[in-house]
Amino acid sequence: MPVTVVGSIAFDSVKTPFGERTRMLGGAATHFALAASFFDNVRIVGPVGDDFGEAELEVLRRRGVDVSDVEHVAGGETFFWSGEYGWDLGSRTTLETRLGVFADFEPKLSVGARESDVLFLANIQPDLQRAVRAQCTGARFAALDSMNLWIDIARDSLVQTIATVDCLVLNDAELRQLTGKPGLLAAAREALSWGPPGPSTIIAKQGEYGAAMITADSYFSLPAYPLETVVDPTGAGDTFAGGFIGYVAAAGAEAIDEELLRAAMAYGTALASFNVEEFGTERVARLSGDEIAARVRELERVTHFSNAPIELRG
Amino acid sequence: MPVTVVGSIAFDSVKTPFGERTRMLGGAATHFALAASFFDNVRIVGPVGDDFGEAELEVLRRRGVDVSDVEHVAGGETFFWSGEYGWDLGSRTTLETRLGVFADFEPKLSVGARESDVLFLANIQPDLQRAVRAQCTGARFAALDSMNLWIDIARDSLVQTIATVDCLVLNDAELRQLTGKPGLLAAAREALSWGPPGPSTIIAKQGEYGAAMITADSYFSLPAYPLETVVDPTGAGDTFAGGFIGYVAAAGAEAIDEELLRAAMAYGTALASFNVEEFGTERVARLSGDEIAARVRELERVTHFSNAPIELRG
C-alpha cells in the first residue's frame, strides 16, 4: 500500500563526540521516507526553500521516493536545526532552530497523497497533523509522532489528533509527560482510551534500549540492535518509524495483526540501527535490503531464550 | 550448588510517590539471598548491630536461608540507608547513609561459606570483595556487583577484583563510567579483558529497560517484565542477581553455557519484577515458585517475534 509522509525536510548541523557535519540533508520526513522506501512506494510532503536543491532531492529520488509533493517556497529558507550530543550520546542540546518555510506551512495534499493507503504524520504542529489526517479520508493505517514542545504548548490539540490515528509513535518519556502517568503500561492505556476512534497501537521509543509496543490486549518489547559504534542518533526515531510503517504497508491492511506488528518493529529497529552508524542519511542512503534482512535475523538471535523450567523452592 | 552471598544486611527507609516505609529489612545481601533461595541453598554473610533482631532473621530463615554467618557486632548499629524516589522512579536521592557495623567489617568466612560452589560479592568495598574471593578458593562460579562510589574512589582495586570473578553484574551507566567507554559493547569488551583469569560474562543492568548480557562471542538482551505498578525499586538489582545466580547454581557448574545463562537472566528478571511491586522485601518474602515460573513464561511471550521475511527494495 502506498505510503505518504508529511513532515519536516531539513538541513541539520550536528556535532557528536565522533565528528560534525554542517547542513546535512535531514528532517523527520526525510529519514522516514528513506527507511520506508525499502518496503513500498513512498510520497514525501513538506516545504523547502531556495537553498534546497537537486542534490538533496536526488538522495530521495535514488531510493524511489516520490518528491512531486515537495513544495518549493520561493524566497524561503529550508527548516534548519543544529544540535550537539554528549559523550555517550544520551543527551543532546539544541543550538539553533530556524523554522524558515515551516513557519507558514499549510499542507495542501495532492490527489495522489490524499489517496495513500498509509499515512505517517511526522512531528509537526498537531493542528496541521489533524488537518492532513482529515484530507486523507481513505487512509487505512495512519500513525503520528510528536514531541515535548507540542505537549507543552498544544497538548489538547495533540490529544485530539492522536484520537484520529491508528498508531501513536512517541518517545517513552514524552508518553509519560503527555499522559501524566509515570508507568509505561498505564501511560499507553491512557493514550489508547483517546477516541473514538482512537489509536489501537502505542509504540514507546526507548532510544538505545529499543522500543515497546502496547495494544489493548498485548505487550511487546524489543531491544535496540547491538552496535559497536553509534556516530549520530539524529533521525533514529523517524527511521524506526519508516521501517515499521513501511513493513506494515507492504504487508497490506488486511494482514495487520499482532504478529505482523511485531515483525514490523524488528524491521524498524534494524533500519534505525543503520541510521545511527553514520551522520544524517549517509548510511541509509546506500543501504541494501540484504543488510536489513541480516540484522532482523540477528535481532531474533540476540533476543531469543528458551525457558528451561526447574524445580523452584516455595 | 550452594550459594554464599557476602554484602550488606541493612535497614532502609524509603519514600516513593506510592508511600513510605521506615527501617524496613533491606540490604543487597538480603535481597540477593531471598531471591536465590528459590533455587538452591543460600548462606548469607554480613554484619548486623544490636538493633537487628529475630524478626529480621526470621524473614530470611523462612525462605530457608542459612543465617549462621550473620555476624552480630555487640554495641553496633546495623547499616542504615534512607532515600527518596522521583515521580517516575527513574531517579533517587540518598538522604542518609550510616555505615554502622559496616565501617569495620572484615569478612571472616566460616568453613561452610568458604566451601560454597557459588559466590556472590554484593556491592561492598572492592578490597573486601577481593579478600572474600581469595578465601573461597573452591568457588566454581563467582560474581560481583559494585557501584559508582567505588569507581570514583577505588577504581584500581575494583578492576583487580573484577579480574578474579567469572561474572560482573553492574548498572549500564556504571559500566560505562568504569571503563570510560560510552558504547555498551565496547564497555563490556573492556571489562572482559581484565585478567587473567578475568570475567567471562558481563551483565549490564538497565533498570526499567531490563538487562543485557555480553560474553566474548555473544550478546543477549532481555526487557524488564511489564508491570502495572512499580512501588519501590530498592533492591531490584540485587534481587535480579539472586534469581540469575540462583538459577545458575541450581543447574550446576557443568551446565553453564549461553543458553543456561539466558534462561537465568529470565528468572532474575522475573524475581526483580516482584521485588519492585511492593516495599523492601515484602513481596519476595511471600512469593511462590509458581508465580515466578508464570512470569518467565510471560517474558517469553512478550519478547517473541517471528521474522516474516518480505521482499525488500534495494
XYZ file of C-alpha atoms in Angstrom:
628
model
C 0.000 0.000 0.000
C 1.496 3.401 -0.924
C 2.740 5.487 1.973
C 2.545 9.257 2.363
C 4.650 11.049 4.955
C 4.074 14.673 5.900
C 6.676 16.490 7.946
C 9.948 18.328 8.024
C 12.517 18.259 5.283
C 15.521 19.997 6.735
C 19.151 20.835 6.920
C 20.853 19.646 10.106
C 24.165 20.674 11.585
C 25.224 18.076 14.112
C 28.182 17.698 16.438
C 28.831 14.430 18.241
C 31.927 13.058 20.006
C 32.723 11.353 16.700
C 32.748 14.380 14.452
C 30.491 17.007 12.987
C 28.606 17.851 9.851
C 27.113 21.116 8.685
C 23.923 21.438 6.704
C 23.323 17.762 6.047
C 20.080 16.642 4.486
C 17.780 15.800 7.384
C 14.297 16.232 8.768
C 11.797 13.745 10.132
C 10.001 13.186 6.821
C 13.298 12.631 5.019
C 14.507 9.971 7.450
C 11.103 8.308 7.455
C 10.818 8.278 3.666
C 14.258 6.788 3.074
C 13.558 3.974 5.536
C 10.046 3.243 4.252
C 11.305 3.187 0.662
C 12.726 -0.300 1.196
C 9.198 -1.647 1.583
C 6.715 0.226 -0.617
C 6.020 3.327 -2.708
C 6.589 6.440 -0.643
C 5.478 10.008 -1.233
C 7.016 12.822 0.821
C 5.140 16.054 1.566
C 6.789 19.128 3.022
C 8.089 22.609 2.197
C 11.635 23.568 1.249
C 13.286 26.884 0.461
C 15.583 28.259 -2.201
C 18.575 26.655 -0.514
C 17.216 23.166 -1.202
C 18.475 21.815 -4.461
C 18.606 18.937 -6.864
C 21.359 17.183 -4.926
C 19.072 16.825 -1.918
C 16.074 15.738 -3.963
C 18.276 13.213 -5.706
C 19.036 11.426 -2.402
C 15.310 10.787 -2.093
C 14.735 10.007 -5.762
C 17.536 7.446 -5.816
C 15.564 5.492 -3.206
C 12.464 5.750 -5.385
C 10.742 8.315 -3.166
C 8.115 10.389 -4.991
C 9.160 14.018 -4.407
C 6.452 15.646 -6.507
C 4.717 16.917 -3.351
C 7.807 18.624 -2.017
C 6.717 22.248 -2.091
C 9.318 24.796 -3.110
C 8.609 28.129 -1.412
C 10.251 30.846 -3.493
C 12.334 33.208 -1.415
C 12.164 30.935 1.601
C 14.764 29.120 3.666
C 14.603 25.395 4.410
C 13.979 24.346 8.022
C 17.314 24.302 9.843
C 18.306 22.573 13.067
C 21.633 22.346 14.793
C 22.498 20.394 17.887
C 25.252 18.783 19.875
C 25.333 15.408 21.639
C 27.039 14.493 24.930
C 29.787 11.898 25.295
C 27.549 8.829 25.462
C 25.020 10.326 23.007
C 22.369 10.015 25.715
C 21.695 13.742 25.871
C 21.547 16.428 23.240
C 21.369 20.193 23.235
C 19.627 22.148 20.514
C 21.889 25.007 19.471
C 19.614 26.593 16.901
C 16.264 26.077 15.206
C 15.188 28.188 12.247
C 11.691 27.339 11.069
C 12.112 29.082 7.720
C 9.431 27.938 5.282
C 7.968 25.739 8.002
C 6.651 28.780 9.876
C 3.845 29.260 7.357
C 3.469 25.672 6.227
C -0.094 24.725 5.344
C -0.137 21.247 3.911
C -2.009 21.076 0.617
C -2.024 17.457 -0.351
C -2.127 16.366 -3.975
C -4.721 13.870 -5.086
C -2.049 11.176 -5.026
C -1.042 11.967 -1.460
C -4.642 12.161 -0.276
C -5.342 8.731 -1.720
C -2.442 6.991 0.032
C -3.489 3.930 1.988
C -0.920 4.568 4.686
C -0.195 7.943 6.265
C 2.567 8.995 8.619
C 2.279 12.349 10.313
C 5.831 13.143 11.332
C 6.399 15.563 14.193
C 4.790 18.900 13.258
C 2.267 21.157 14.977
C -0.713 18.921 15.896
C -3.356 21.196 14.280
C -1.543 20.709 10.992
C -1.316 16.967 11.569
C -5.077 16.855 12.128
C -5.744 18.909 9.014
C -3.668 16.454 6.976
C -5.387 13.472 8.568
C -8.763 14.967 7.604
C -7.673 15.298 3.967
C -6.608 11.647 3.786
C -10.049 10.191 4.168
C -9.143 6.861 2.634
C -6.055 6.088 4.703
C -6.375 2.588 6.073
C -3.494 2.963 8.525
C -2.419 6.312 9.953
C 0.281 6.956 12.546
C 1.825 10.005 14.130
C 4.893 11.110 16.036
C 5.161 14.226 18.170
C 7.492 15.872 20.687
C 7.655 17.525 24.092
C 7.246 21.023 22.607
C 3.678 20.246 21.478
C 2.873 18.538 24.764
C 3.950 21.750 26.479
C 2.119 24.266 24.301
C -0.600 22.386 22.368
C -1.498 19.334 24.428
C -5.274 19.486 23.824
C -4.787 19.640 20.090
C -2.302 16.774 20.212
C -4.719 14.607 22.187
C -7.447 15.349 19.625
C -5.088 14.454 16.810
C -3.999 11.202 18.424
C -7.685 10.220 18.543
C -7.760 10.300 14.729
C -4.873 7.873 14.050
C -4.388 4.139 14.402
C -0.932 4.247 15.862
C 0.944 6.643 18.129
C 4.750 6.547 17.993
C 6.390 8.546 20.772
C 9.476 8.587 22.987
C 8.660 6.878 26.250
C 9.484 9.935 28.374
C 7.162 12.004 26.178
C 4.406 9.406 26.515
C 4.683 9.717 30.299
C 4.670 13.501 30.062
C 1.722 13.519 27.667
C -0.431 11.258 29.808
C 0.824 12.270 33.241
C 1.267 8.568 34.018
C 4.700 7.534 35.253
C 4.247 3.855 34.382
C 4.602 2.832 30.729
C 1.609 0.475 30.674
C -0.685 2.971 32.344
C 0.541 5.741 30.057
C -0.114 3.634 26.968
C -3.572 2.630 28.218
C -4.423 6.284 28.736
C -3.480 7.107 25.137
C -5.382 4.044 23.871
C -8.508 5.494 25.504
C -8.439 8.725 23.461
C -11.184 8.434 20.894
C -13.361 7.479 19.256
C -11.984 6.072 17.146
C -8.640 6.444 18.912
C -5.388 4.603 18.363
C -5.175 0.830 18.656
C -1.391 0.668 18.911
C 1.059 2.671 21.026
C 4.760 2.467 20.347
C 7.076 3.826 23.007
C 10.512 4.534 21.595
C 13.214 3.964 24.200
C 16.315 5.209 22.406
C 19.320 2.939 22.877
C 17.133 0.493 24.816
C 14.794 -0.249 21.920
C 11.039 0.110 21.817
C 7.879 -1.310 23.332
C 4.507 -1.806 21.669
C 1.274 -1.772 23.651
C -2.208 -2.599 22.384
C -5.434 -3.167 24.318
C -4.507 -6.781 24.990
C -0.834 -7.227 24.278
C 2.645 -6.023 25.144
C 5.823 -6.479 23.146
C 9.324 -5.237 23.869
C 12.290 -5.294 21.532
C 15.805 -4.108 22.377
C 17.827 -1.951 20.051
C 20.216 -3.730 17.713
C 23.608 -4.003 19.470
C 26.100 -1.718 17.765
C 29.847 -1.355 18.005
C 29.680 2.336 17.247
C 26.957 4.949 17.313
C 28.004 8.099 15.499
C 24.856 10.238 15.225
C 21.442 9.377 16.706
C 19.665 12.149 14.760
C 16.698 10.738 12.890
C 16.808 7.319 14.550
C 13.195 7.550 15.711
C 11.915 8.595 12.292
C 13.969 5.909 10.599
C 12.497 3.371 13.016
C 9.013 4.639 12.173
C 9.773 4.428 8.452
C 10.851 0.808 8.716
C 7.918 -0.060 10.953
C 5.235 1.664 8.868
C 6.861 0.587 5.612
C 6.695 -3.056 6.639
C 3.033 -2.669 7.627
C 2.286 -1.000 4.278
C 3.976 -3.745 2.286
C 2.007 -6.419 4.109
C -1.350 -4.750 3.429
C -4.126 -3.566 5.693
C -5.860 -6.944 5.898
C -2.714 -8.550 7.285
C -2.310 -6.206 10.256
C -2.274 -8.245 13.437
C -0.069 -8.564 16.499
C 2.400 -10.888 14.790
C 2.771 -8.584 11.805
C 3.262 -5.516 14.002
C 5.952 -7.334 15.985
C 7.853 -8.207 12.827
C 7.424 -4.611 11.693
C 9.070 -3.467 14.959
C 12.064 -5.637 14.118
C 12.421 -4.093 10.667
C 12.089 -0.606 12.125
C 14.731 -1.443 14.717
C 17.095 -2.764 12.055
C 16.658 0.362 9.930
C 17.275 2.649 12.905
C 20.471 0.790 13.754
C 21.953 1.618 10.368
C 20.846 5.242 10.592
C 22.858 5.939 13.748
C 26.077 4.390 12.477
C 26.879 7.390 10.328
C 25.867 11.037 10.112
C 22.455 12.061 8.819
C 21.137 9.984 5.940
C 24.585 8.792 4.840
C 24.234 5.140 5.816
C 20.586 4.537 4.944
C 21.037 6.207 1.559
C 23.391 3.409 0.465
C 21.810 0.564 2.433
C 20.760 -2.733 0.844
C 17.784 -4.945 1.537
C 20.095 -7.849 2.318
C 21.790 -5.849 5.042
C 18.420 -5.062 6.621
C 17.319 -8.694 6.470
C 20.565 -9.844 8.088
C 20.074 -7.529 11.064
C 16.490 -8.682 11.549
C 17.750 -12.259 11.710
C 20.423 -11.197 14.180
C 17.774 -9.441 16.302
C 15.975 -12.764 16.552
C 19.161 -14.381 17.818
C 20.045 -11.742 20.411
C 16.550 -11.735 21.944
C 15.784 -15.446 21.995
C 15.874 -17.559 25.116
C 14.488 -20.974 25.960
C 12.718 -21.336 29.244
C 14.185 -24.457 30.810
C 11.866 -24.859 33.796
C 13.456 -26.053 37.007
C 12.054 -27.042 40.346
C 11.576 -23.916 42.419
C 11.597 -23.931 46.199
C 8.498 -22.335 47.613
C 25.407 -25.933 44.186
C 25.231 -23.983 47.467
C 25.448 -20.221 47.156
C 27.181 -17.808 49.515
C 26.450 -14.103 49.358
C 28.577 -11.525 51.157
C 27.297 -7.985 51.498
C 25.101 -5.558 53.320
C 22.276 -6.517 55.601
C 20.504 -3.274 56.359
C 17.595 -1.209 57.456
C 16.164 1.010 54.718
C 13.846 3.982 54.999
C 12.316 4.649 51.623
C 9.928 7.246 50.266
C 8.363 6.844 46.839
C 5.330 8.511 45.208
C 3.362 5.486 46.403
C 4.149 5.711 50.106
C 6.956 5.327 52.544
C 8.440 2.858 54.976
C 10.862 3.367 57.822
C 13.530 0.899 58.855
C 12.473 -1.972 56.627
C 14.672 -5.019 56.335
C 16.937 -4.374 53.336
C 20.491 -4.531 52.079
C 21.996 -6.033 48.958
C 22.821 -9.397 50.524
C 19.297 -9.692 51.949
C 17.591 -9.062 48.617
C 20.004 -11.391 46.848
C 19.585 -14.186 49.393
C 15.788 -14.124 49.341
C 15.736 -14.324 45.546
C 18.380 -17.047 45.303
C 16.585 -19.104 47.961
C 14.023 -20.220 45.370
C 16.739 -22.131 43.549
C 19.324 -23.565 45.938
C 20.811 -23.491 49.440
C 21.898 -19.986 50.308
C 24.200 -18.737 53.025
C 24.292 -15.027 53.874
C 27.398 -13.338 55.293
C 27.382 -9.844 56.754
C 27.423 -7.865 59.998
C 24.443 -6.563 61.956
C 24.123 -4.498 65.132
C 22.145 -4.681 68.338
C 19.095 -3.251 66.549
C 18.843 -6.323 64.318
C 16.596 -8.925 65.853
C 14.923 -12.268 65.493
C 12.083 -10.838 63.406
C 14.528 -9.823 60.682
C 16.451 -13.092 60.791
C 13.149 -14.931 60.603
C 12.342 -13.361 57.208
C 15.499 -14.986 55.887
C 15.066 -18.265 57.764
C 11.527 -18.698 56.486
C 12.985 -18.794 52.986
C 15.491 -21.400 54.109
C 18.456 -19.009 54.081
C 21.311 -20.111 56.341
C 21.916 -17.151 58.679
C 24.628 -18.744 60.792
C 27.243 -16.456 59.211
C 25.359 -13.284 60.043
C 27.763 -11.644 62.460
C 26.236 -9.827 65.405
C 28.502 -6.964 66.472
C 27.725 -6.173 70.087
C 27.163 -2.472 70.701
C 26.948 -1.768 66.993
C 24.245 -0.357 64.765
C 23.052 -2.080 61.598
C 23.831 -0.408 58.258
C 21.141 2.176 57.555
C 20.145 3.811 54.288
C 17.355 6.216 53.513
C 16.352 7.602 50.168
C 13.586 9.138 48.133
C 12.490 8.434 44.569
C 11.169 10.885 41.961
C 7.729 10.699 40.362
C 8.556 8.126 37.705
C 11.001 6.267 39.999
C 13.730 6.951 37.461
C 15.855 8.974 39.847
C 16.596 8.646 43.529
C 18.224 10.786 46.157
C 20.091 9.333 49.097
C 19.005 11.184 52.221
C 21.219 9.418 54.712
C 23.733 6.576 54.923
C 25.004 5.312 58.273
C 27.608 2.591 57.861
C 27.332 1.419 61.490
C 28.873 -2.034 61.880
C 29.803 -1.987 58.197
C 32.518 0.595 58.830
C 34.806 -2.005 60.390
C 33.524 -5.072 58.571
C 36.203 -7.651 57.892
C 34.609 -10.710 56.416
C 35.668 -13.871 58.244
C 34.079 -16.697 56.354
C 33.098 -19.928 58.051
C 34.243 -23.235 56.610
C 30.782 -23.699 55.143
C 30.826 -20.326 53.411
C 34.357 -20.810 52.099
C 33.363 -24.126 50.571
C 30.375 -22.758 48.638
C 30.448 -23.608 44.970
C 28.867 -20.309 44.006
C 29.821 -16.923 45.426
C 28.164 -13.551 45.036
C 30.064 -10.497 46.177
C 27.355 -7.898 46.666
C 28.300 -4.249 46.488
C 30.911 -3.573 49.210
C 34.385 -2.030 49.179
C 36.347 -3.880 46.447
C 39.336 -4.725 48.691
C 36.918 -6.597 50.930
C 35.348 -8.316 47.943
C 38.777 -9.473 46.816
C 39.635 -10.733 50.300
C 36.448 -12.788 50.324
C 37.104 -14.110 46.837
C 40.558 -15.231 47.939
C 39.070 -17.172 50.867
C 36.610 -19.018 48.617
C 39.231 -20.992 46.732
C 36.816 -23.655 45.607
C 34.089 -21.429 44.162
C 33.226 -22.671 40.691
C 31.224 -19.567 39.794
C 31.836 -16.154 41.339
C 30.117 -12.890 40.507
C 30.203 -9.365 41.837
C 28.214 -6.159 41.835
C 29.590 -2.695 42.610
C 28.581 0.952 42.435
C 29.695 4.397 41.297
C 31.186 5.243 44.723
C 33.899 2.583 44.321
C 34.520 3.557 40.711
C 35.135 7.094 41.992
C 37.387 6.303 44.938
C 38.758 2.769 44.459
C 38.725 2.041 40.741
C 42.071 0.232 40.595
C 41.032 -2.110 43.348
C 37.684 -2.736 41.686
C 39.351 -3.576 38.377
C 41.652 -6.019 40.198
C 38.675 -7.600 41.896
C 36.689 -7.946 38.692
C 39.643 -9.898 37.282
C 39.054 -12.575 39.944
C 35.391 -13.337 39.209
C 33.528 -15.095 36.415
C 30.715 -12.621 36.090
C 30.377 -8.870 36.554
C 26.888 -7.518 37.249
C 26.686 -3.723 37.029
C 24.314 -0.932 36.082
C 24.956 0.045 32.491
C 25.796 3.665 33.325
C 28.332 2.417 35.879
C 29.833 0.028 33.341
C 30.390 2.986 31.013
C 31.849 5.043 33.840
C 34.098 2.202 34.977
C 35.521 1.520 31.526
C 35.389 5.035 30.096
C 33.660 3.582 27.029
C 30.364 5.205 26.062
C 29.167 2.238 23.998
C 27.799 -0.787 25.841
C 29.546 -3.394 23.698
C 32.904 -1.657 23.897
C 32.484 -1.155 27.639
C 31.699 -4.838 28.167
C 34.636 -5.920 26.000
C 36.950 -3.736 28.059
C 35.790 -5.423 31.278
C 36.077 -8.869 29.660
C 39.743 -8.111 29.015
C 40.598 -7.622 32.707
C 42.516 -10.690 33.792
C 43.795 -13.253 33.879
C 41.647 -15.034 34.559
C 39.076 -12.234 34.181
C 35.328 -12.427 33.843
C 33.691 -14.355 31.020
C 30.260 -12.762 31.393
C 29.226 -9.130 31.779
C 25.678 -8.261 32.755
C 24.602 -4.665 32.284
C 21.532 -3.889 34.360
C 19.328 -1.305 32.639
C 16.724 -0.621 35.289
C 13.211 -0.418 33.898
C 14.553 -1.366 30.462
C 15.830 -4.769 31.521
C 19.344 -6.126 31.191
C 21.902 -7.141 28.586
C 24.463 -9.935 28.778
C 27.728 -9.806 26.881
C 30.323 -12.569 26.544
C 33.339 -12.818 24.250
C 31.192 -14.118 21.417
C 27.570 -13.410 22.238
C 25.072 -10.707 23.092
C 21.667 -11.127 24.714
C 19.143 -8.510 25.708
C 16.039 -9.022 27.798
C 13.499 -6.310 28.669
C 12.112 -5.896 32.138
C 8.846 -7.643 32.901
C 5.994 -5.201 32.112
C 4.344 -4.078 35.333
C 1.156 -2.223 36.075
C 2.632 -0.654 39.181
C 6.124 -0.130 40.477
C 6.124 0.862 44.121
C 9.748 0.693 45.268
C 12.747 -0.124 43.044
C 15.098 -0.581 46.037
C 16.898 -3.899 45.811
C 15.731 -4.703 42.274
C 19.274 -5.197 41.001
C 20.241 -7.492 43.866
C 17.022 -9.454 43.503
C 17.782 -9.836 39.787
C 21.270 -11.067 40.665
C 19.833 -13.508 43.203
C 17.486 -15.022 40.653
C 20.171 -15.121 37.997
C 22.902 -16.641 40.172
C 20.435 -18.921 41.945
C 19.337 -20.400 38.630
C 22.964 -20.936 37.595
C 23.707 -22.604 40.935
C 20.744 -24.962 40.669
C 21.793 -26.024 37.188
C 25.347 -26.855 38.237
C 28.715 -25.662 37.026
C 28.963 -28.215 34.205
C 25.749 -26.907 32.676
C 26.836 -23.274 32.350
C 26.561 -22.223 28.750
C 24.992 -19.383 26.788
C 21.538 -20.977 26.769
C 21.583 -21.569 30.500
C 22.753 -18.037 31.231
C 19.957 -16.618 29.061
C 17.339 -18.616 30.952
C 18.959 -17.458 34.196
C 18.508 -13.848 33.034
C 14.796 -14.519 32.607
C 14.472 -15.907 36.134
C 16.410 -12.960 37.540
C 14.170 -10.577 35.622
C 11.036 -12.280 36.927
C 12.291 -12.120 40.530
C 13.171 -8.437 40.191
C 9.700 -7.667 38.864
C 8.092 -8.961 42.033
C 10.561 -7.116 44.232
C 9.592 -3.693 42.909
C 5.847 -4.223 43.251
C 5.934 -3.635 46.996
C 8.258 -2.041 49.519
C 11.507 -3.692 50.522
C 11.348 -7.470 50.825
C 7.582 -7.602 51.340
C 6.628 -9.205 48.041
C 9.519 -11.621 47.567
C 9.185 -12.837 51.156
C 5.762 -14.320 50.347
C 6.398 -15.241 46.727
C 5.756 -18.708 45.305
C 7.699 -20.715 42.752
C 4.606 -20.965 40.577
C 4.348 -17.182 40.406
C 7.975 -16.943 39.279
C 7.510 -19.625 36.632
C 4.399 -17.877 35.277
C 6.303 -14.608 34.775
C 9.158 -16.364 32.998
C 6.627 -17.866 30.593
C 5.081 -14.434 30.103
C 8.530 -12.955 29.426
C 8.882 -15.460 26.591
C 5.587 -14.250 25.151
C 6.301 -10.525 25.376
C 9.714 -10.833 23.727
C 8.943 -13.272 20.945
C 8.575 -12.277 17.327
C 8.619 -14.234 14.093
C 10.652 -12.845 11.268
C 8.362 -12.990 8.262
C 10.818 -12.028 5.506
C 9.466 -9.837 2.746
C 10.912 -8.620 -0.498
C 12.969 -5.524 0.203
C 13.587 -2.862 -2.392
C 17.248 -2.175 -2.845
